[in-house]
XYZ file of C-alpha atoms in Angstrom:
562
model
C 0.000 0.000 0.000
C 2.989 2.301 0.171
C 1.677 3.983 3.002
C -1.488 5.062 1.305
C -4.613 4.618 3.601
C -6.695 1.743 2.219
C -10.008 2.129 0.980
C -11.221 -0.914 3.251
C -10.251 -2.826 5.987
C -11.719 -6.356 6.515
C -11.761 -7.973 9.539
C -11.189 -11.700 9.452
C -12.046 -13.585 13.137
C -10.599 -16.921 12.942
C -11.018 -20.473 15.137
C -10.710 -24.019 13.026
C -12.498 -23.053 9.988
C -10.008 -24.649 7.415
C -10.788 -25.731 4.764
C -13.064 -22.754 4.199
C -10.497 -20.436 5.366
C -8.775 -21.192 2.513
C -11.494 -20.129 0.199
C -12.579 -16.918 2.257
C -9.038 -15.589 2.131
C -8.334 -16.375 -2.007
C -11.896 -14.575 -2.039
C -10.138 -11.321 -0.008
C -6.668 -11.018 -1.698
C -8.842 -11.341 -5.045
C -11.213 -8.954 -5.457
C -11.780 -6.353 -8.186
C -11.093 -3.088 -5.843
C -7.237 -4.400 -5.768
C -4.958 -5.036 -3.079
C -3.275 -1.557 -2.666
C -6.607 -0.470 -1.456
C -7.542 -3.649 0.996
C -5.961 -4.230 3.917
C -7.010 -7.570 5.543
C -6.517 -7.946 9.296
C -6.756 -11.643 10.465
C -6.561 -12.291 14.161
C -5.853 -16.516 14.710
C -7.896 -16.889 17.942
C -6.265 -20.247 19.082
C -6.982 -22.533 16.226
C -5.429 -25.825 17.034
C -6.093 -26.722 13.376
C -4.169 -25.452 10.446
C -6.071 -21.861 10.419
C -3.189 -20.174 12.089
C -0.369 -21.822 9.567
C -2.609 -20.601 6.651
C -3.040 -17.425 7.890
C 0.529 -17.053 8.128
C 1.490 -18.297 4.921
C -1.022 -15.613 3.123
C 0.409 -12.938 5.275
C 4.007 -14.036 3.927
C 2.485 -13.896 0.272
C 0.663 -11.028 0.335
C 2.763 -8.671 3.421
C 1.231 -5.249 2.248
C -2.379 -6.770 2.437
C -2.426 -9.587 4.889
C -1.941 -8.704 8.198
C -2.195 -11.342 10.984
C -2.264 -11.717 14.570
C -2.310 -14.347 16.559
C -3.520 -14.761 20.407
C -5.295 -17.373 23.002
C -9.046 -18.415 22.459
C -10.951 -16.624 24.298
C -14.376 -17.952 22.702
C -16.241 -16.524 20.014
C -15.762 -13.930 17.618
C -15.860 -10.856 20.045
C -12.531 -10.368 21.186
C -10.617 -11.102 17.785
C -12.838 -9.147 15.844
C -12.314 -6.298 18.635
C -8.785 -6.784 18.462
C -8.397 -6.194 14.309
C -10.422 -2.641 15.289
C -7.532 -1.829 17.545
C -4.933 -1.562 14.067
C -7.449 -1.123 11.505
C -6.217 1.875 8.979
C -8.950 1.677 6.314
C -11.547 4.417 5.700
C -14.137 1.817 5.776
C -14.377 -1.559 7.774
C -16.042 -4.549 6.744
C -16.382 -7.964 8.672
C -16.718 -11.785 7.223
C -16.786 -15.025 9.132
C -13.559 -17.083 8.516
C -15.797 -19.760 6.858
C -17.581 -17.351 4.380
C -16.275 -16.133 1.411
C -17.264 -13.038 -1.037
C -18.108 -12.057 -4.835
C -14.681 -11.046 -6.505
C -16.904 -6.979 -6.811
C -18.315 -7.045 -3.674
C -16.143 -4.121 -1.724
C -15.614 -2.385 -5.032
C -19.225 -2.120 -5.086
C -19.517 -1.087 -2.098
C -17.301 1.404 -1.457
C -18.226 3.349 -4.098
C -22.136 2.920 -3.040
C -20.590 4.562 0.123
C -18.537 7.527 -1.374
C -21.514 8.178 -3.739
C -24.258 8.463 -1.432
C -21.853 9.530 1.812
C -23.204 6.558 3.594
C -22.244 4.920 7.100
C -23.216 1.582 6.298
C -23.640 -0.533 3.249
C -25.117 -3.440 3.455
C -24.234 -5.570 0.118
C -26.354 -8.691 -0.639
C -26.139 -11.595 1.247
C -27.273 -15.196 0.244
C -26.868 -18.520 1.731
C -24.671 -22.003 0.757
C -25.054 -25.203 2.043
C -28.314 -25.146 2.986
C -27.423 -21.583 5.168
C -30.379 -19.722 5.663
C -30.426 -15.919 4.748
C -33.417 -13.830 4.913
C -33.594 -11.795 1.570
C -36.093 -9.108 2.045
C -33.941 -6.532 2.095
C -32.107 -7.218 -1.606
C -34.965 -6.605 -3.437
C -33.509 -3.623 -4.898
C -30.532 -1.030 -5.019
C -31.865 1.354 -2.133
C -29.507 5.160 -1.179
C -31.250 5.470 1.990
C -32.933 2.319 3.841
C -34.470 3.162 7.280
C -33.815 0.774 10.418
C -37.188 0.936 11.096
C -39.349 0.900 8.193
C -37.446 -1.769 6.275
C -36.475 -5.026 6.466
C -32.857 -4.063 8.282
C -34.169 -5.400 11.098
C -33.772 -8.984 9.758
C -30.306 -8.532 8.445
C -28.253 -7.504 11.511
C -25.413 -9.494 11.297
C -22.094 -7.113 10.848
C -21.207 -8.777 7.678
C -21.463 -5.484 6.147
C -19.526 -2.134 5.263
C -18.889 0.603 8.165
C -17.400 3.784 7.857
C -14.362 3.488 10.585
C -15.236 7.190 11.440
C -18.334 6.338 12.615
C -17.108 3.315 14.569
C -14.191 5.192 16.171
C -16.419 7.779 16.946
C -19.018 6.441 18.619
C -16.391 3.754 20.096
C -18.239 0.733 18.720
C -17.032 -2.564 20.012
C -18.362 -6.287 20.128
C -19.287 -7.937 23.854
C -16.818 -10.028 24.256
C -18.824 -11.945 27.048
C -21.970 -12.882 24.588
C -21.788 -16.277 23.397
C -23.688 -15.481 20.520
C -25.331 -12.932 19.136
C -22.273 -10.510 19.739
C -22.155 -8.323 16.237
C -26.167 -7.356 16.821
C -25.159 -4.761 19.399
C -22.736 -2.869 17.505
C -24.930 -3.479 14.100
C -27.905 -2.216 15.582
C -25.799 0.811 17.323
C -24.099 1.600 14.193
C -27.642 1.331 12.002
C -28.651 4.016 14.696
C -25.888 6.347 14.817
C -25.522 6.474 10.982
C -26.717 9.413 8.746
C -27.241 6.759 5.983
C -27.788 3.490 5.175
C -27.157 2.205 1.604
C -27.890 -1.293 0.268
C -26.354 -3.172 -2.844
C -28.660 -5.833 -4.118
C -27.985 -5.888 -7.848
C -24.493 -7.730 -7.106
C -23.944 -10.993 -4.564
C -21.616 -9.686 -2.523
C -21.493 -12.461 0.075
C -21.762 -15.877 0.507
C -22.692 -17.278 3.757
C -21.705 -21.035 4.059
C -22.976 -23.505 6.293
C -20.726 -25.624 7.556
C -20.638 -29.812 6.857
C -20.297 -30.904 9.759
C -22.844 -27.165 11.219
C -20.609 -26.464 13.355
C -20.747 -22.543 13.047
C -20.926 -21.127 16.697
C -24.540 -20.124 15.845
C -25.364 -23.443 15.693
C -23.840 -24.994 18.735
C -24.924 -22.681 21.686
C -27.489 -24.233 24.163
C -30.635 -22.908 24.925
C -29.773 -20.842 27.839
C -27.073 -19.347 26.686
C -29.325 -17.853 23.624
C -31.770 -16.988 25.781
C -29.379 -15.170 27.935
C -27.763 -13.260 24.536
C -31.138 -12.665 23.221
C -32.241 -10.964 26.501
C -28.990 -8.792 26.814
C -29.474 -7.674 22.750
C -33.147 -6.570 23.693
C -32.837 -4.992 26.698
C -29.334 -2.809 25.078
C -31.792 -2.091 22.153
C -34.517 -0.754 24.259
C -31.635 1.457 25.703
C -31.000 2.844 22.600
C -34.587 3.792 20.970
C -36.996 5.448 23.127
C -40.565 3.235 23.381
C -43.071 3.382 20.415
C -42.906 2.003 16.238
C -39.140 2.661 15.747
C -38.522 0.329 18.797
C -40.941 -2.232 17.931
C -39.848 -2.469 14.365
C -36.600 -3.611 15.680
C -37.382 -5.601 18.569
C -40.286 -7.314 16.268
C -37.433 -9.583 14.687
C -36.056 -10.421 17.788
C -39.538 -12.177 18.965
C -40.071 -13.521 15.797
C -36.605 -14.821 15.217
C -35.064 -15.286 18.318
C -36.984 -16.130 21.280
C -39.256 -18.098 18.988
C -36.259 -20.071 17.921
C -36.485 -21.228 21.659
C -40.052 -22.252 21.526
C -39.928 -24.701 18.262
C -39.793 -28.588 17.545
C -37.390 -29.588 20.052
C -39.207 -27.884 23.281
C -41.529 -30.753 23.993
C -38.557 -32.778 24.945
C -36.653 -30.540 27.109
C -36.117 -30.815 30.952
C -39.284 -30.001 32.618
C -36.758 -27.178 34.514
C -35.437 -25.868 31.023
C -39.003 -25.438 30.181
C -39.772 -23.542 32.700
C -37.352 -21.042 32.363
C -37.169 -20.458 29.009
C -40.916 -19.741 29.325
C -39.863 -16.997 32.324
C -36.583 -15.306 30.095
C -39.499 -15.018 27.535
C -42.027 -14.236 29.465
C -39.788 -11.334 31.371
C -38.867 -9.991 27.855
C -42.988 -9.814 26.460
C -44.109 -8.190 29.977
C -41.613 -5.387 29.244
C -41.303 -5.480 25.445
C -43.992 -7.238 23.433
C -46.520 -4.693 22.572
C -49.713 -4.734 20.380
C -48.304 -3.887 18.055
C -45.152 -6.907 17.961
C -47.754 -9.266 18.569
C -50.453 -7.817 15.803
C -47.381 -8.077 13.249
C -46.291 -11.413 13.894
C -47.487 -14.865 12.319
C -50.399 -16.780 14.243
C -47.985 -19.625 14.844
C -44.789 -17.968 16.565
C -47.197 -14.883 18.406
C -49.375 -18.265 19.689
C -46.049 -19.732 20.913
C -44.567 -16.442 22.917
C -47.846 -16.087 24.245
C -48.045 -19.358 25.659
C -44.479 -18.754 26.953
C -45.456 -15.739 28.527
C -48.109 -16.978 30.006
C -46.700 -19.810 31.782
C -48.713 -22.534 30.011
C -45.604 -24.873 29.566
C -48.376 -27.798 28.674
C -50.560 -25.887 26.391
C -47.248 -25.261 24.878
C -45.848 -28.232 24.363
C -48.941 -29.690 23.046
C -49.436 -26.509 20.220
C -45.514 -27.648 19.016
C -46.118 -31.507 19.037
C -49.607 -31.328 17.632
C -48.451 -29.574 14.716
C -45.383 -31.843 14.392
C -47.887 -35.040 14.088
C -50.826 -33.544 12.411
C -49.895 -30.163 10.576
C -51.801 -26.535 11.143
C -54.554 -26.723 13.336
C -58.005 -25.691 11.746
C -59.123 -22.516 11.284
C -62.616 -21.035 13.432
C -64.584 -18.980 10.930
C -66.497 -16.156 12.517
C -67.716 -14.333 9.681
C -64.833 -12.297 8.754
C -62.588 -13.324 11.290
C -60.343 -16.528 11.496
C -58.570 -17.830 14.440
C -56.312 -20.570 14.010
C -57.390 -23.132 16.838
C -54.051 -24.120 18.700
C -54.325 -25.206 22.197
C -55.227 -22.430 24.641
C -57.720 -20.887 22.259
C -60.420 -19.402 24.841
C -59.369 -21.512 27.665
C -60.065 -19.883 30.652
C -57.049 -21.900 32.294
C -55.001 -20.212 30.115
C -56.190 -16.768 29.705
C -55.207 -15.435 26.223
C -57.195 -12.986 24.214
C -58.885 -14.079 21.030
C -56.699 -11.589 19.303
C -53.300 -13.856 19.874
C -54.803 -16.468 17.712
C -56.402 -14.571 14.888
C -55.371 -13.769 11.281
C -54.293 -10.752 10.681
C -53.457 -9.681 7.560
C -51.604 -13.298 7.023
C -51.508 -14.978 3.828
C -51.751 -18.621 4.923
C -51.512 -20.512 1.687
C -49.355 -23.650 2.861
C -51.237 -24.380 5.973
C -54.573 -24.609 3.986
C -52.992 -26.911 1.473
C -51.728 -28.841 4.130
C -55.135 -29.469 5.672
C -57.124 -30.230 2.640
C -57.551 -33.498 1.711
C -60.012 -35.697 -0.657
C -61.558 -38.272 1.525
C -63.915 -40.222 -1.444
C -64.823 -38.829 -4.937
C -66.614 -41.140 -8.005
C -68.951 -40.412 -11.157
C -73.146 -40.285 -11.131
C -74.776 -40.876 -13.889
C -77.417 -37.872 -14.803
C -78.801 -39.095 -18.349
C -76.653 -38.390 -20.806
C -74.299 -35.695 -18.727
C -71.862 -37.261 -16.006
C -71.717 -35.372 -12.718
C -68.394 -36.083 -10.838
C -68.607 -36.006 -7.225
C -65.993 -35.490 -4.079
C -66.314 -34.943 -0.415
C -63.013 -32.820 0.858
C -62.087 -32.213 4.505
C -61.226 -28.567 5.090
C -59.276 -27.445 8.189
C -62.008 -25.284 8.708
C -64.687 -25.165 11.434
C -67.534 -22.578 12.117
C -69.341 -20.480 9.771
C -68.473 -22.080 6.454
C -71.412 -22.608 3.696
C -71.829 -22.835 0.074
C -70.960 -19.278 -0.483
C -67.612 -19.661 1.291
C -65.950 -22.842 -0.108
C -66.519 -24.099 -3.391
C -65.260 -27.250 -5.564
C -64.554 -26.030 -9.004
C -62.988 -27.658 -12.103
C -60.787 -25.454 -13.569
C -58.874 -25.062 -16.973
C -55.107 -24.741 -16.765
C -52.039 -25.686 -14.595
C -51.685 -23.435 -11.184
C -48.600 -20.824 -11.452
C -45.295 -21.369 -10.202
C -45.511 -19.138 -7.649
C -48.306 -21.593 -6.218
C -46.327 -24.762 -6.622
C -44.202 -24.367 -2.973
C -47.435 -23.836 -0.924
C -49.844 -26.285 -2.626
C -52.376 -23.017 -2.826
C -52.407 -19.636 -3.688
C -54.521 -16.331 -2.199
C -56.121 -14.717 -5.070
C -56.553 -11.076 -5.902
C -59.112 -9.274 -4.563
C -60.353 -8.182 -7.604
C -60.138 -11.890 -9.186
C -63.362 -13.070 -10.771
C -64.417 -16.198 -10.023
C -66.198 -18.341 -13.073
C -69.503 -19.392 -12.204
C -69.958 -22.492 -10.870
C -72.008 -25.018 -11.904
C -73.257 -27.655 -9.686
C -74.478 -28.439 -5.920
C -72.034 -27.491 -2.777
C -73.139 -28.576 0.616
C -70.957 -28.439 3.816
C -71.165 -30.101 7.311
C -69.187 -30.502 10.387
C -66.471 -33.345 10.183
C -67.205 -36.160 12.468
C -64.256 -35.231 14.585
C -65.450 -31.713 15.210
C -61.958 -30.448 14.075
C -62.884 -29.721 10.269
C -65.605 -29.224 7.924
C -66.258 -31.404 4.826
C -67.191 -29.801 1.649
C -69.796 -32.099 -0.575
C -69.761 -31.094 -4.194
C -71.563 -32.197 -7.382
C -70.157 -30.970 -10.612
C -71.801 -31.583 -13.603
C -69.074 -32.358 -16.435
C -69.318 -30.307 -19.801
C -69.029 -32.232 -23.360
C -65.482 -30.481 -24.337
C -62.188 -32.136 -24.705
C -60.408 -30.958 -21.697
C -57.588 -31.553 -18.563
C -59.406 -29.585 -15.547
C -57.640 -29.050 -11.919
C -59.927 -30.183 -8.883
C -60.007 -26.948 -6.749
C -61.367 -25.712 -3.685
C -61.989 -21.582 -3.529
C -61.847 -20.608 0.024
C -63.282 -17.479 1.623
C -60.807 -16.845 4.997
C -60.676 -13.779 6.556
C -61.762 -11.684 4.044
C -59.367 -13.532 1.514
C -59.958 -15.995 -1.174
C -57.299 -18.899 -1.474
C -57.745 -21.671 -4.568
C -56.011 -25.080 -3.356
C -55.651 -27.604 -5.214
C -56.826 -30.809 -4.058
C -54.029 -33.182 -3.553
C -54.991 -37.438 -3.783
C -52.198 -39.461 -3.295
C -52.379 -42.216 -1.982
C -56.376 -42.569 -2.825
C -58.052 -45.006 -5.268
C -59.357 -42.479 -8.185
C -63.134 -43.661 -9.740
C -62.531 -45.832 -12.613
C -62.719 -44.237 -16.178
C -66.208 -44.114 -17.564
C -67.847 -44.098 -20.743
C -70.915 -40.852 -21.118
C -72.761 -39.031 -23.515
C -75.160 -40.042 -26.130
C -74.507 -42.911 -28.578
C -73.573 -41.203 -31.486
C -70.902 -38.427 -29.919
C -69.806 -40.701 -26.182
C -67.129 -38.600 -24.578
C -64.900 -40.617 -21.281
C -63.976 -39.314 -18.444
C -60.564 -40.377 -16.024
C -59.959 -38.785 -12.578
C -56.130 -39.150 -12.077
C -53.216 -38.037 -10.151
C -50.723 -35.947 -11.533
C -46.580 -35.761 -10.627
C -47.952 -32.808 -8.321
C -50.276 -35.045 -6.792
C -53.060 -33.035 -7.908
C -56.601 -34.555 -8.905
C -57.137 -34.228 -12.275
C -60.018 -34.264 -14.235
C -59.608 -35.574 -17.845
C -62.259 -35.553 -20.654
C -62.128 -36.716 -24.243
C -64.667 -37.322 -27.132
C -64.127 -41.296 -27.756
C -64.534 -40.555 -31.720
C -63.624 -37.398 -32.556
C -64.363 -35.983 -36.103
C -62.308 -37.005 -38.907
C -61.511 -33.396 -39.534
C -60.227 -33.276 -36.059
C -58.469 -36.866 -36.123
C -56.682 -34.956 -39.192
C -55.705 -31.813 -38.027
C -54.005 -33.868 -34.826
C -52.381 -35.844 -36.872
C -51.010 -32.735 -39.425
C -50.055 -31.592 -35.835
C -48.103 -34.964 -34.748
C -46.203 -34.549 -38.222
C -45.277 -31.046 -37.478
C -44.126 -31.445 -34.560
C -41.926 -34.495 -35.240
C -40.290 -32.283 -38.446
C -39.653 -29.398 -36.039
C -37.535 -32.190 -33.693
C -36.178 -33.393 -36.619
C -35.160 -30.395 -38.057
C -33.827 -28.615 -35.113
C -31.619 -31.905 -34.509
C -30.216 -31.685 -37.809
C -29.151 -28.016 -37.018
C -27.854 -29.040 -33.440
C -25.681 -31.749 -35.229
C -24.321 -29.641 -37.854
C -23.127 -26.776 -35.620
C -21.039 -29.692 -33.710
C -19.182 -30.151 -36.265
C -18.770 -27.289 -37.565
C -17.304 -26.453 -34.410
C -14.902 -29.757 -34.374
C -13.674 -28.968 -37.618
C -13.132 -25.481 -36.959
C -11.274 -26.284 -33.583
């Protein structure tokens, strides 16, 4: 660097994290912004694998980039990271876990988001490897001037990201070095409130998060107390720093949703009866001081349900929401007019004590958990003269006020969208128009008491068709289509309809989706249609033909040329 100041420092924390160190540091001494304007500082904090001998050997490679220290664990990434601020000389900082690695732009990028819009923090796009989870709200789009609390930030407060050392310096911004986990939110969230400006970078991937083989990032290994403990001190030093009201809860809204609820989910039924019991009072200590309408009106049903629980002390109500939906998916919705609850245990128990409003839907598209609770329990053809009426009885996890009006079995034209394929279902616009529908709907209470069972009678139209079996849904003032899934069930056999001189048949099948499908056909079409299909066959097999021909000569055209 010749004495110049660099452009950027990063800050490189490292404990046993080769072979990816490896990776993460060819990443560093490569990118586009060039080395006389990086300066890496790697602090070794007692690997006893071969971290520290790489480290060293990339310091010896690269000496006016690489610079390396080297000192006794001391337990996380606190105290190293801490330690690199100490000799830092860049104008901006930046931070990436020894194990990560980063887009050969990313801190050119960056710092010239930062000297164009005179920002304090840039936060470039982030996305996961390995099956790493990264939340990706925030990289929608390029963005000058993001807000903390009116934007997604909240959910992206790891310091994997681009601070101006000014502002750090200034404001003497340091990592806890006695959190085990959790330690970068503090000085994120500190910095995200001291800055003049916040810039993001989504148009480039500027960082690669990796999850480890064998998981053994720190995040992943710290019990349940000690989280609880780190999630408690993060709150309460968040609280400290933004006075009560929206800004606050915007912030403190990820840390119930993410967080604590991480301590409430599959594995809590298991869990020392003791553990329980105090991870229900850490929570329970945080809502009574923190968790205000309008946290808990902006969460999901299923995680405000489980804090709620926590809060309130019902460790068996609890335990039997988490295991219930383990073993039987979403509980079923209660329909009350234009209000849905979703019925977990607790719902209006006395014993319990919990407002309706904990377990309503509010606002919440809920897609997946419909699909997941409907189900085709018999279906088969009636004969109507000459027409064929196809008939199916579907459970709906729905109970309460749900009539003809409100669910409906339709037969529709067309494959659902890819954006419906992950949740099974999709909530339709609220301007969608509906086609009419043409047949009988009836509804009744499931034996059980825990669903409703829609009846349906469809007459079947004389065209030559493929038609999706779908329910429409009216939920809280929203309309959801779900396809009706039937594996697993024996479909009517195919059947012969119409009159004599024009019979049509009709198959109900499965599909790879595992979608019912109705499928009609005319057994004898007209000759004039028999030919055009088979003018259409021929075309289509000259078209293969032809474009094979093409593929093959451009091979070798290419093998002779080469």
């Amino acid at each position: 660097m010749n004495g110049a100041v660099p452009d950027v420092t990063v800050v490189v924390a490292v404990y046993n994290t080769m072979p990816y160190l490896t990776e993460c540091l060819n990443s560093l001494v490569g990118q586009s912004i060039g080395r006389d304007r990086l300066e890496v500082v790697a602090v070794d904090d007692g690997s006893t694998d071969d971290s520290g001998r790489e480290l060293d050997r990339f310091a010896a490679q690269y000496p006016d980039t690489v610079k390396v220290l080297h000192q006794p664990n001391s337990g996380g990434p606190a105290a190293p990271s801490n330690r690199a601020l100490e000799v830092a000389t860049g104008r901006y900082v930046y931070f990436i876990g020894s194990d990560d690695y980063l887009g050969e732009e990313a801190l050119e990028r960056m710092v010239k988001c930062a000297d164009q819009n005179d920002s304090d923090v840039v936060v470039g796009k982030m996305v996961g490897t390995n099956g790493r989870y990264v939340h990706q709200a925030l990289y929608k789009e390029n963005d000058p001037d993001v807000s903390l609390y009116d934007s997604a930030l909240p959910f992206t407060l790891a310091n994997t990201k681009l601070f101006r050392r000014e502002l750090v310096e200034k404001h003497k911004l340091r990592f806890p070095e006695h959190l085990p986990v959790g330690s970068d939110q503090p000085f994120t969230i500190e910095a995200c409130v001291r800055a003049r400006k916040i810039s993001v970078v989504a148009d480039y991937i500027c960082y690669f998060a990796v999850k480890r083989g064998d998981a053994s990032n720190i995040t992943y290994r710290a019990d349940h107390l000690a989280r609880l403990r780190a999630a408690a001190e993060i709150v309460d030093f968040t609280a400290g720093l933004i006075e009560a009201g929206p800004e606050r809860d915007a912030v403190l809204r990820r840390h119930f949703t993410w967080e604590l609820a991480k301590l409430v989910q599959d594995d809590f039924p298991g869990l020392d009866r003791e553990l329980q019991r105090q991870l229900c009072a850490g929570i329970a200590r945080l809502a009574d001081a923190y968790f205000t309408d309008g946290i808990r009106d902006a969460m999901d049903v299923k995680r405000r349900v489980r804090i709620a629980l926590a809060r309130a002390g019902a460790v068996d109500a609890l335990s039997e929401a988490i295991s219930g939906e383990q073993e039987h998916g979403a509980p079923p919705f209660v329909v009350e007019g234009e209000r849905a609850y979703a019925r977990y245990p607790g719902f209006r128990d006395p014993r319990v004590g919990l407002p309706d409003r904990v377990y309503e839907l509010i606002g919440e598209s809920v897609p997946g958990r419909l699909a997941q609770g409907t189900e085709l329990l018999a279906s088969d053809w009636e004969q109507q003269g000459d027409g064929l009426v196809y008939t199916a009885s579907v459970r709906l996890p729905v109970v309460g006020e749900v009539d003809g009006a409100g669910a409906e079995l339709r037969l529709l034209k067309g494959a659902m969208p890819k954006s419906a394929d992950k949740a099974g279902a999709r909530r339709l616009k609220a301007d969608h128009v509906r086609p009419a529908v043409v047949g009988e709907m009836r509804v009744e209470p499931a034996e059980d008491g825990a669903a409703s069972v829609l009846h349906a009678r469809v007459p079947l139209e004389y065209v030559t068709a493929k038609r999706g079996v779908r329910v429409h849904l009216d939920l809280a003032g929203r309309t959801y289509e779900i396809p009706v899934r039937g594996e697993g069930l024996p479909m009517p056999l195919a059947r012969r309809w119409g009159p004599d001189g024009d019979p049509y048949r009709a198959s109900a099948i499965v599909n790879d989706k595992g979608r019912v499908v109705i499928d009609t056909a005319q057994l004898y079409p007209p000759k004039r249609t028999l030919v055009r299909q088979t003018l259409g066959r021929l075309a289509r097999k000259v078209k293969s033909r032809s474009v094979g021909l093409k593929s093959n000569g451009s091979k070798k055209s290419k093998s002779n040329g080469s």
